[in-house]
Phi, psi and omega in degrees: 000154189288113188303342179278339175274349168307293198317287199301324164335270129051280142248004164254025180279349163317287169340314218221140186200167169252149181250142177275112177282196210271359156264018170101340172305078162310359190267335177278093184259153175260135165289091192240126211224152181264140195297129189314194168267113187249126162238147220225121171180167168292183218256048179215179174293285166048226219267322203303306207310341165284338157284303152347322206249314181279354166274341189273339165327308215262015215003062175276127162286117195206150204252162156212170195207097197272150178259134172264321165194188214283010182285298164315325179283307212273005191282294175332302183293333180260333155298358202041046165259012176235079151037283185236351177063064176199141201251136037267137190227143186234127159264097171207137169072043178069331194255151187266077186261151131260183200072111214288291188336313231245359152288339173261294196332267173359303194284332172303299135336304175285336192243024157059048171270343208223058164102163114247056188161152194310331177294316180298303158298344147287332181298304180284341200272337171305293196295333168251027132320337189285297172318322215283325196314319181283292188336305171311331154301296214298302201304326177268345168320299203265026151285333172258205180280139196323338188261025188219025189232002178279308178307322156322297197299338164216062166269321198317283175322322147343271222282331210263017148287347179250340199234286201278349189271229180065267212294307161304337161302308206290280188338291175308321162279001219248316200246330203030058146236186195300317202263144166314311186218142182063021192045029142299208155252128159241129158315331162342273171333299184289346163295301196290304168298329156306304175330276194320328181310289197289002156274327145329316193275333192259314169229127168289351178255015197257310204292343211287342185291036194215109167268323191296314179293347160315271182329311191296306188312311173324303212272345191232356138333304218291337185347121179275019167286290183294313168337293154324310192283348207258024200250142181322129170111324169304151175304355158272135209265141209270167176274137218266111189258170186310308180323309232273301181333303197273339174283326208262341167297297178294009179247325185281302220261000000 
């Protein structure tokens, strides 16, 4: 078996544990499995999509409950389950998190994605700082105004031909080995490869100089975790067209 899909087993094999019943009969096990994760976000990509890709990575099974209008929002923000009163808000493991950083950190963490050891996880947390920098541009492309998105795309297209696919090629070439760090499967990897999707959609022609990030994308399409996610029907959200735009402007905005 692919020892990273070994792994990801393994460790969502946690969830389910044994109870000592009530005379002490170890032999009598109680089943317990934690309830998924629900995520509160609109029915689109924006902050979410990054989670969305490492639980599914991790094959955590996960709900959502999309806010549809200032109604849905505004349920939130006065029940206090939003923090700072601003969404993506993650329900797991009893607690309400926000903050995209400090939601993927958790899942990276609980589902053994983030290192084994301080070195690594400064290592994983530099590169995908590296991702969040470019993304955060993806993200905000199709919001803006039509007389702004050329100059966007290229910069977009810029930074990440010149500065960050670059700096992720030489790191893979630098170690030859499969993963950015430690030869594993990392949120690192799966940051990048989310990257790489969503840069494809905007040029379809930028990835081909980069064969190693090729090679990554590849390796980690095949998961079968990811594999599952990227297939027509799945909880992964289409890149946000004009329409998607201007409905989400009139409920909100």
């Amino acid at each position: 078996m692919n020892s990273d899909l070994l792994r990801i087993i393994q460790t969502s094999l946690g969830n389910v544990f044994q109870v000592q019943g009530p005379q002490g009969n170890r032999n009598k096990m109680t089943v317990v499995t934690a309830s998924k994760p629900i995520l509160h976000y609109f029915n689109s990509r924006g902050r979410m999509e990054s989670v969305r890709w490492l639980l599914a990575a991790a094959g955590v099974e996960f709900e959502e409950k999309y806010i549809k209008t200032q109604k849905d929002l505004k349920r939130l923000k006065n029940d206090g389950s939003l923090m700072f009163r601003q969404v993506p808000m993650v329900e797991i493991d009893g607690m309400k998190l926000v903050q995209t950083r400090a939601i993927l950190n958790y899942i990276a963490s609980k589902y053994n994605l983030y290192g084994k050891d301080m070195k690594e996880r400064a290592l994983i947390d530099m590169y995908t700082e590296g991702t969040i920098d470019l993304n955060e541009m993806i993200i905000r492309y199709p919001f803006l105004p039509p007389g702004e998105k050329d100059a966007s795309l290229a910069q977009i297209t810029q930074k990440a031909r010149k500065c960050h696919f670059p700096a992720f090629e030489e790191v893979l070439k630098s170690h030859e080995q499969d993963y950015l760090v430690g030869n594993r499967l990392s949120r690192a990897d799966i940051h990048v490869v989310e990257l790489l999707y969503h840069m494809e959609e905007l040029n379809d022609s930028i990835v081909a100089s980069f064969p190693l990030l090729q090679a990554l994308r590849t390796r980690v399409s095949n998961l079968p975790t990811v594999k599952k996610f990227l297939q027509p029907g799945s909880q992964r959200k289409p890149f946000e067209d004009e329409k998607f735009v201007e409905e989400l402007k009139k409920t909100f905005f």
